[in-house]
Amino acid sequence: MEKYNIVIIGGGPAGLAAASAAYDEGERSILILERDKELGGILNQCIHNGFGLHTFKEELTGPEYAKRFIDQVVEKKIEYRLNTMVMDISPERVVTAMNRTDGLFSVEAGAVILAMGCRERSRGALNIPGYRPAGIYSAGTAQRLVNMEGYMPGREVVILGSGDIGLIMARRMTLEGAKVKVVAELMPYSGGLKRNIVQCLDDYGIPLKLSHTVVDIEGRERVTGVTIAEVDSHNKPIPGTEEYYSCDTLLLSVGLLPENELSKTAGVELSRVTSGPTVNEQLETSVPGIFACGNVLHVHDLVDYVSEEAAMAGRNAAKFVRGEVPEDRSKELPIHVEGGPRYTVPCTIDPAKLPEQLTVRFRVGSVMKDRYVCLYLDGERVLRRRRQIMAPGEMEELVFKKSMFEAHPDVRDITIRVEEA
Amino acid sequence: MYDVVIIGAGVTGCAVARYLARYEVNACVLERGSDVCTGTSKANSAIVHAGYDAENGSLMAKYNVEGSLMMEPLSKELDFAYDRCGSLVVCLSEEDLPKLWDLYRNGVANGVEDLRVIGRTELKDLEPNVSDNAVAALWAPTGAIVCPFGLTIALAENAYTNGVEFRLNTEVLEVRRTENGYVIETNQGTVEAKAVVNAAGVYADVIHNMVSEEKMTIVPRKGEYMLLDHAAEGYVRHTVFQLPGKFGKGVLVSPTVHGNVIVGPTALDIEDKEGVNTTAAGLQDVTEKSGLAMKDIPLRQVITSFAGLRAHEARHEFILGECADAPGFFDCAGIESPGLSSAPAIGLHMSDLIAEKLGLSRNEDFKGERKGILDAKTLSPEERNELIKREPAYGQIICRCESVSEGEILDAIRRPLGARDLDAVKRRVRAGMGRCQAGFCSPRVIEILARELNVPESEITKTGGGSKYIVGTAKDRI
């Protein structure tokens, strides 16, 4: 059986950054397995700009951003295999994959980094009633068709969901010559970044209807129209508010789901909130030596943060392989959340293993204005940061410092609490 | 002139065609859709009823029990997915017990083997997630599940390779009786036949009424379903029905042969024979009723919902046989549940009836065996590697949710009566059937279809007709 010290599942932004950072940490035996025909992952179809503001201090398109990391991987001569689908990961870190040339093969890995990304929630998962004609696409599928294959999926478009891909596609479809009639959003707030609402909808006069959903899809062969209606506070459609939009296309941008079917084969424990693995401060999952980063861990808004997180996973995986991280995990403490955050990544911490600084990321469950985000150690507040506004569509972070924990050597309770300012 | 024209390539029409091919016959199946199995046969509970439900003495009872017995050997002969997982009819209150025993006695009278009424303890052992209200159940070990696409496509392919012609995208507009038989006008021209088989599903009344004065009415009875992801596999082990009673009429909860869980159907008579839309009320109904006989159904795992139309005739009975005032015109009408279960028996007997009428002789060259599309997942790693070495396309996964390789998709396209659109590929190899619902694989399947069929990608449809997937190229109207 082939052996690599680190096997990375996925050659998108997370996998590339993890590989590059593991190399910089001194690791040379690295293999990236990528299911697509090229590296770069979903960035390849994100041809709009706005990537890399944090990482490179400039505005790049998705493919440009990906290229910077692909170049690093190529320069460092990190091995990768394309068109290769990983079929199974065992708890003992044997990765089984398949492609045309190698057939079905297994690789023994010193450490595994999960970087498979996420998938889009489908119409079926929402139980949207109506017919099942052609013309219903997830926003990402439409994005691939338009941006990578040069095809128009439709002419008159209604978009359900105001996640970032939906917003980006509203603008893209408009620029390609389609008429985007409306974006409907179930929640009373948008799921996307504020800047995308301004630049993708407002600038093109596309209406955003909050607290609205699609209640019927018409069309036997191809979509001929959809009906949207306002919803009440329980997200139930309000009778009498139905509006019919004739269209040939319905795009869905109704949420992203970390794609963890493989993680399950390895016995990795998943969070019910994020659908991603529960990880410690090393970004190590419940299975020793299996790390996770990027959208497979939790869905991000900005790729810059994916790269940062993945680099950390890459470094930690390299340290794990070298045996530099103590194996004992019995001292891990959960990070509790109160007053708004729905989860944190990481979700547990062993204070003894903390780096100098650790960025803890989370999302809140509803829009909150004028708050403090506080860190309490055994009931004592050690950190307080003011936030003008927090929304579920924008990931929040809090930076833990090792020094805070050194002042509380016997800490038993770690809590992030959001408080009214 | 054909000896026999069969109208409709659903499971019944294809079964008649397949068994008819055992005779020396010049036969043709006319199908309105772009593929076989595009109507009622593709949207149902996907189960083979044991046969205890249909009223004793009815055609439904006779054909159900016989079809159920034929199904397992047929699944081996024609290589389609079938699993005799057994079925349970769960009784939720003591006061309904007499009805459970009535059902048992009806089943025994119908000739269903191995039926038993079991108590709560045994029921819990068999089906751990059964409702805590369950007091007893009728246990039918001969109940089974089947892939309805697999069954129908297998019958069609086997009929085709034994010489039966199939004309797809061919809608029957008119049927006229002549001195020698029948003239059938279609949107693709005229065909003539000595005998006609009416297997037109919800349109069986329309076809029947073209030639007979004894008018028939088929009411589309809509059933809505939800399908759960593989992640829910193991939640339910048998097909679980609920005995209608104190708590109303429930819906079934069953595993599928591919490891999903199916929940449904509703039952609502509608007027529109094309009304296969799901409704908020219907899906709500399924959600509520699913919890009657089973508890804690993981409905979070729903990956799709769909509706099918039962071809319901007022007497709730199969109408099988030669039409009294139209000699040579054979009805297979009112084929609603247990229609799927009965299909092999209906095919067998109808073909014999037609053969006798036309004086057909046996086809000595008939080959009843058919090899299905290879599911590479069932191979050992060594076998799989051998295969990939020979055919590298089997090493390229296209549908990641269902692990379907390019090799399997090519087989689906290249074989007899091969797939011509996305849904046809989906029904044959399950590409697009999984949790992402074709989000990732559809552009790639389109690419493969276009390449194989040598047409532009813009010509590829979801399910024939005007169901175009791509409407143009970027900026083409700017």
CSV table of N, CA, C and O in Angstrom, one decimal, chain A residues 164-228:
chain,number,residue,atom,x,y,z
A,164,ASP,N,-25.1,34.1,-0.6
A,164,ASP,CA,-24.2,34.8,-1.5
A,164,ASP,C,-24.2,34.3,-3.0
A,164,ASP,O,-24.2,35.1,-3.9
A,165,ILE,N,-24.3,33.0,-3.2
A,165,ILE,CA,-24.3,32.5,-4.5
A,165,ILE,C,-25.5,33.0,-5.3
A,165,ILE,O,-25.4,33.4,-6.5
A,166,GLY,N,-26.6,33.0,-4.6
A,166,GLY,CA,-27.9,33.5,-5.2
A,166,GLY,C,-27.8,35.0,-5.6
A,166,GLY,O,-28.2,35.3,-6.7
A,167,LEU,N,-27.2,35.8,-4.8
A,167,LEU,CA,-27.0,37.2,-5.1
A,167,LEU,C,-26.0,37.4,-6.2
A,167,LEU,O,-26.3,38.1,-7.2
A,168,ILE,N,-24.9,36.7,-6.2
A,168,ILE,CA,-23.9,36.8,-7.2
A,168,ILE,C,-24.6,36.3,-8.6
A,168,ILE,O,-24.3,36.9,-9.6
A,169,MET,N,-25.4,35.3,-8.5
A,169,MET,CA,-26.0,34.8,-9.8
A,169,MET,C,-27.1,35.7,-10.3
A,169,MET,O,-27.4,35.8,-11.5
A,170,ALA,N,-27.7,36.5,-9.4
A,170,ALA,CA,-28.7,37.5,-9.8
A,170,ALA,C,-28.0,38.5,-10.7
A,170,ALA,O,-28.5,38.8,-11.8
A,171,ARG,N,-26.8,38.9,-10.3
A,171,ARG,CA,-26.1,39.9,-11.1
A,171,ARG,C,-25.5,39.2,-12.4
A,171,ARG,O,-25.6,39.7,-13.5
A,172,ARG,N,-25.0,38.0,-12.2
A,172,ARG,CA,-24.4,37.3,-13.4
A,172,ARG,C,-25.4,37.1,-14.5
A,172,ARG,O,-25.2,37.3,-15.7
A,173,MET,N,-26.6,36.6,-14.1
A,173,MET,CA,-27.6,36.3,-15.1
A,173,MET,C,-28.1,37.6,-15.8
A,173,MET,O,-28.3,37.6,-17.0
A,174,THR,N,-28.1,38.7,-15.0
A,174,THR,CA,-28.5,39.9,-15.6
A,174,THR,C,-27.4,40.4,-16.6
A,174,THR,O,-27.8,40.8,-17.8
A,175,LEU,N,-26.2,40.2,-16.2
A,175,LEU,CA,-25.1,40.6,-17.1
A,175,LEU,C,-25.0,39.8,-18.4
A,175,LEU,O,-24.6,40.2,-19.5
A,176,GLU,N,-25.5,38.5,-18.3
A,176,GLU,CA,-25.5,37.6,-19.4
A,176,GLU,C,-26.7,37.8,-20.3
A,176,GLU,O,-26.9,37.1,-21.3
A,177,GLY,N,-27.6,38.7,-19.9
A,177,GLY,CA,-28.8,39.0,-20.7
A,177,GLY,C,-30.1,38.4,-20.3
A,177,GLY,O,-31.1,38.5,-21.0
A,178,ALA,N,-30.1,37.8,-19.1
A,178,ALA,CA,-31.4,37.3,-18.6
A,178,ALA,C,-32.1,38.4,-17.8
A,178,ALA,O,-31.5,39.4,-17.4
A,179,LYS,N,-33.4,38.2,-17.5
A,179,LYS,CA,-34.1,39.1,-16.7
A,179,LYS,C,-34.4,38.4,-15.4
A,179,LYS,O,-35.0,37.4,-15.3
A,180,VAL,N,-33.8,39.0,-14.3
A,180,VAL,CA,-34.0,38.5,-13.0
A,180,VAL,C,-35.2,39.2,-12.4
A,180,VAL,O,-35.1,40.4,-12.1
A,181,LYS,N,-36.3,38.6,-12.1
A,181,LYS,CA,-37.5,39.3,-11.7
A,181,LYS,C,-37.6,39.6,-10.2
A,181,LYS,O,-38.1,40.6,-9.8
A,182,VAL,N,-37.1,38.7,-9.4
A,182,VAL,CA,-37.2,38.9,-8.0
A,182,VAL,C,-36.3,37.9,-7.3
A,182,VAL,O,-36.0,36.8,-7.8
A,183,VAL,N,-35.8,38.3,-6.1
A,183,VAL,CA,-35.1,37.4,-5.2
A,183,VAL,C,-36.0,37.3,-4.0
A,183,VAL,O,-36.3,38.3,-3.3
A,184,ALA,N,-36.4,36.1,-3.7
A,184,ALA,CA,-37.3,35.9,-2.5
A,184,ALA,C,-36.5,35.2,-1.4
A,184,ALA,O,-35.6,34.3,-1.7
A,185,GLU,N,-36.6,35.7,-0.2
A,185,GLU,CA,-35.9,35.1,1.0
A,185,GLU,C,-36.8,34.8,2.1
A,185,GLU,O,-37.6,35.6,2.5
A,186,LEU,N,-36.8,33.6,2.5
A,186,LEU,CA,-37.7,33.1,3.6
A,186,LEU,C,-37.5,33.9,4.9
A,186,LEU,O,-38.5,34.2,5.5
A,187,MET,N,-36.3,34.1,5.2
A,187,MET,CA,-36.0,34.8,6.5
A,187,MET,C,-36.3,36.3,6.4
A,187,MET,O,-36.3,36.8,5.3
A,188,PRO,N,-36.4,36.9,7.6
A,188,PRO,CA,-36.7,38.4,7.5
A,188,PRO,C,-35.4,39.2,7.3
A,188,PRO,O,-35.4,40.4,7.3
A,189,TYR,N,-34.3,38.4,7.1
A,189,TYR,CA,-33.0,39.1,6.8
A,189,TYR,C,-32.3,38.3,5.7
A,189,TYR,O,-32.6,37.1,5.5
A,190,SER,N,-31.3,38.9,5.0
A,190,SER,CA,-30.7,38.1,3.9
A,190,SER,C,-29.6,37.2,4.5
A,190,SER,O,-29.0,37.4,5.5
A,191,GLY,N,-29.4,36.1,3.8
A,191,GLY,CA,-28.4,35.1,4.2
A,191,GLY,C,-27.0,35.5,3.6
A,191,GLY,O,-26.1,34.8,3.9
A,192,GLY,N,-27.0,36.5,2.9
A,192,GLY,CA,-25.7,36.9,2.2
A,192,GLY,C,-25.0,38.1,2.8
A,192,GLY,O,-25.5,38.7,3.7
A,193,LEU,N,-23.9,38.4,2.3
A,193,LEU,CA,-23.1,39.6,2.7
A,193,LEU,C,-23.8,40.8,2.3
A,193,LEU,O,-24.3,40.9,1.2
A,194,LYS,N,-23.7,41.8,3.1
A,194,LYS,CA,-24.4,43.1,2.8
A,194,LYS,C,-23.8,43.7,1.5
A,194,LYS,O,-24.6,44.2,0.7
A,195,ARG,N,-22.5,43.6,1.3
A,195,ARG,CA,-21.9,44.1,0.1
A,195,ARG,C,-22.5,43.5,-1.1
A,195,ARG,O,-22.6,44.1,-2.2
A,196,ASN,N,-22.9,42.2,-1.0
A,196,ASN,CA,-23.4,41.5,-2.2
A,196,ASN,C,-24.8,42.0,-2.5
A,196,ASN,O,-25.3,42.0,-3.7
A,197,ILE,N,-25.6,42.3,-1.5
A,197,ILE,CA,-27.0,42.9,-1.7
A,197,ILE,C,-26.9,44.2,-2.4
A,197,ILE,O,-27.6,44.4,-3.4
A,198,VAL,N,-25.9,45.0,-2.0
A,198,VAL,CA,-25.8,46.3,-2.7
A,198,VAL,C,-25.3,46.2,-4.1
A,198,VAL,O,-25.9,46.7,-5.1
A,199,GLN,N,-24.2,45.4,-4.3
A,199,GLN,CA,-23.6,45.3,-5.6
A,199,GLN,C,-24.3,44.4,-6.6
A,199,GLN,O,-24.1,44.6,-7.8
A,200,CYS,N,-25.1,43.5,-6.1
A,200,CYS,CA,-25.7,42.5,-7.0
A,200,CYS,C,-27.2,42.7,-7.2
A,200,CYS,O,-27.7,42.3,-8.3
A,201,LEU,N,-27.8,43.3,-6.2
A,201,LEU,CA,-29.3,43.5,-6.4
A,201,LEU,C,-29.6,45.0,-6.6
A,201,LEU,O,-30.1,45.4,-7.6
A,202,ASP,N,-29.2,45.8,-5.6
A,202,ASP,CA,-29.6,47.2,-5.6
A,202,ASP,C,-29.1,47.9,-6.9
A,202,ASP,O,-29.8,48.6,-7.5
A,203,ASP,N,-27.8,47.6,-7.3
A,203,ASP,CA,-27.2,48.2,-8.4
A,203,ASP,C,-28.0,47.9,-9.7
A,203,ASP,O,-27.8,48.6,-10.7
A,204,TYR,N,-28.7,46.8,-9.7
A,204,TYR,CA,-29.4,46.4,-10.9
A,204,TYR,C,-30.9,46.5,-10.8
A,204,TYR,O,-31.6,46.0,-11.7
A,205,GLY,N,-31.3,47.1,-9.7
A,205,GLY,CA,-32.8,47.2,-9.5
A,205,GLY,C,-33.6,45.9,-9.4
A,205,GLY,O,-34.7,45.8,-9.7
A,206,ILE,N,-32.9,44.9,-8.8
A,206,ILE,CA,-33.6,43.6,-8.6
A,206,ILE,C,-34.2,43.6,-7.2
A,206,ILE,O,-33.5,43.8,-6.2
A,207,PRO,N,-35.5,43.4,-7.1
A,207,PRO,CA,-36.2,43.5,-5.8
A,207,PRO,C,-35.8,42.3,-5.0
A,207,PRO,O,-35.7,41.2,-5.5
A,208,LEU,N,-35.6,42.5,-3.7
A,208,LEU,CA,-35.4,41.5,-2.7
A,208,LEU,C,-36.6,41.4,-1.8
A,208,LEU,O,-37.0,42.5,-1.2
A,209,LYS,N,-37.3,40.3,-1.8
A,209,LYS,CA,-38.5,40.2,-0.9
A,209,LYS,C,-38.2,39.3,0.3
A,209,LYS,O,-38.1,38.1,0.1
A,210,LEU,N,-38.0,40.0,1.4
A,210,LEU,CA,-37.7,39.2,2.6
A,210,LEU,C,-39.0,38.6,3.1
A,210,LEU,O,-40.1,39.0,2.8
A,211,SER,N,-38.9,37.5,3.9
A,211,SER,CA,-40.0,36.8,4.5
A,211,SER,C,-41.0,36.3,3.4
A,211,SER,O,-42.2,36.4,3.5
A,212,HIS,N,-40.4,35.9,2.3
A,212,HIS,CA,-41.2,35.3,1.2
A,212,HIS,C,-40.6,34.0,0.8
A,212,HIS,O,-39.4,33.7,0.9
A,213,THR,N,-41.4,33.1,0.3
A,213,THR,CA,-40.9,31.8,-0.3
A,213,THR,C,-41.7,31.4,-1.5
A,213,THR,O,-42.8,32.0,-1.8
A,214,VAL,N,-41.2,30.4,-2.2
A,214,VAL,CA,-41.9,29.9,-3.3
A,214,VAL,C,-42.9,28.8,-2.8
A,214,VAL,O,-42.5,27.9,-2.1
A,215,VAL,N,-44.2,29.0,-3.2
A,215,VAL,CA,-45.2,28.0,-2.8
A,215,VAL,C,-45.7,27.2,-3.9
A,215,VAL,O,-46.5,26.2,-3.7
A,216,ASP,N,-45.3,27.4,-5.1
A,216,ASP,CA,-45.8,26.6,-6.2
A,216,ASP,C,-44.9,26.8,-7.4
A,216,ASP,O,-44.4,27.9,-7.7
A,217,ILE,N,-44.6,25.7,-8.2
A,217,ILE,CA,-43.8,25.7,-9.4
A,217,ILE,C,-44.7,25.2,-10.5
A,217,ILE,O,-45.2,24.1,-10.4
A,218,GLU,N,-44.9,26.0,-11.6
A,218,GLU,CA,-45.7,25.6,-12.7
A,218,GLU,C,-44.8,25.2,-13.9
A,218,GLU,O,-43.7,25.7,-14.0
A,219,GLY,N,-45.4,24.4,-14.8
A,219,GLY,CA,-44.7,24.0,-16.0
A,219,GLY,C,-44.5,22.5,-16.0
A,219,GLY,O,-44.1,21.9,-15.1
A,220,ARG,N,-44.9,21.9,-17.2
A,220,ARG,CA,-44.9,20.5,-17.3
A,220,ARG,C,-43.5,20.0,-17.8
A,220,ARG,O,-43.0,19.0,-17.4
A,221,GLU,N,-43.0,20.7,-18.8
A,221,GLU,CA,-41.7,20.3,-19.4
A,221,GLU,C,-40.6,21.2,-18.9
A,221,GLU,O,-39.6,20.8,-18.4
A,222,ARG,N,-40.8,22.5,-19.1
A,222,ARG,CA,-39.9,23.6,-18.6
A,222,ARG,C,-40.7,24.5,-17.7
A,222,ARG,O,-41.9,24.7,-17.9
A,223,VAL,N,-40.0,25.1,-16.7
A,223,VAL,CA,-40.7,26.0,-15.8
A,223,VAL,C,-41.4,27.1,-16.6
A,223,VAL,O,-40.8,27.6,-17.5
A,224,THR,N,-42.7,27.4,-16.3
A,224,THR,CA,-43.4,28.5,-16.9
A,224,THR,C,-43.7,29.6,-15.9
A,224,THR,O,-44.0,30.7,-16.3
A,225,GLY,N,-43.6,29.3,-14.6
A,225,GLY,CA,-43.8,30.3,-13.7
A,225,GLY,C,-43.7,29.8,-12.2
A,225,GLY,O,-43.8,28.6,-12.0
A,226,VAL,N,-43.6,30.7,-11.3
A,226,VAL,CA,-43.6,30.3,-9.9
A,226,VAL,C,-44.5,31.2,-9.1
A,226,VAL,O,-44.6,32.4,-9.5
A,227,THR,N,-45.0,30.7,-8.0
A,227,THR,CA,-45.8,31.6,-7.1
A,227,THR,C,-45.0,31.8,-5.9
A,227,THR,O,-44.5,30.8,-5.3
A,228,ILE,N,-44.9,33.0,-5.5
A,228,ILE,CA,-44.2,33.3,-4.2
A,228,ILE,C,-45.3,33.9,-3.2
A,228,ILE,O,-46.2,34.5,-3.7
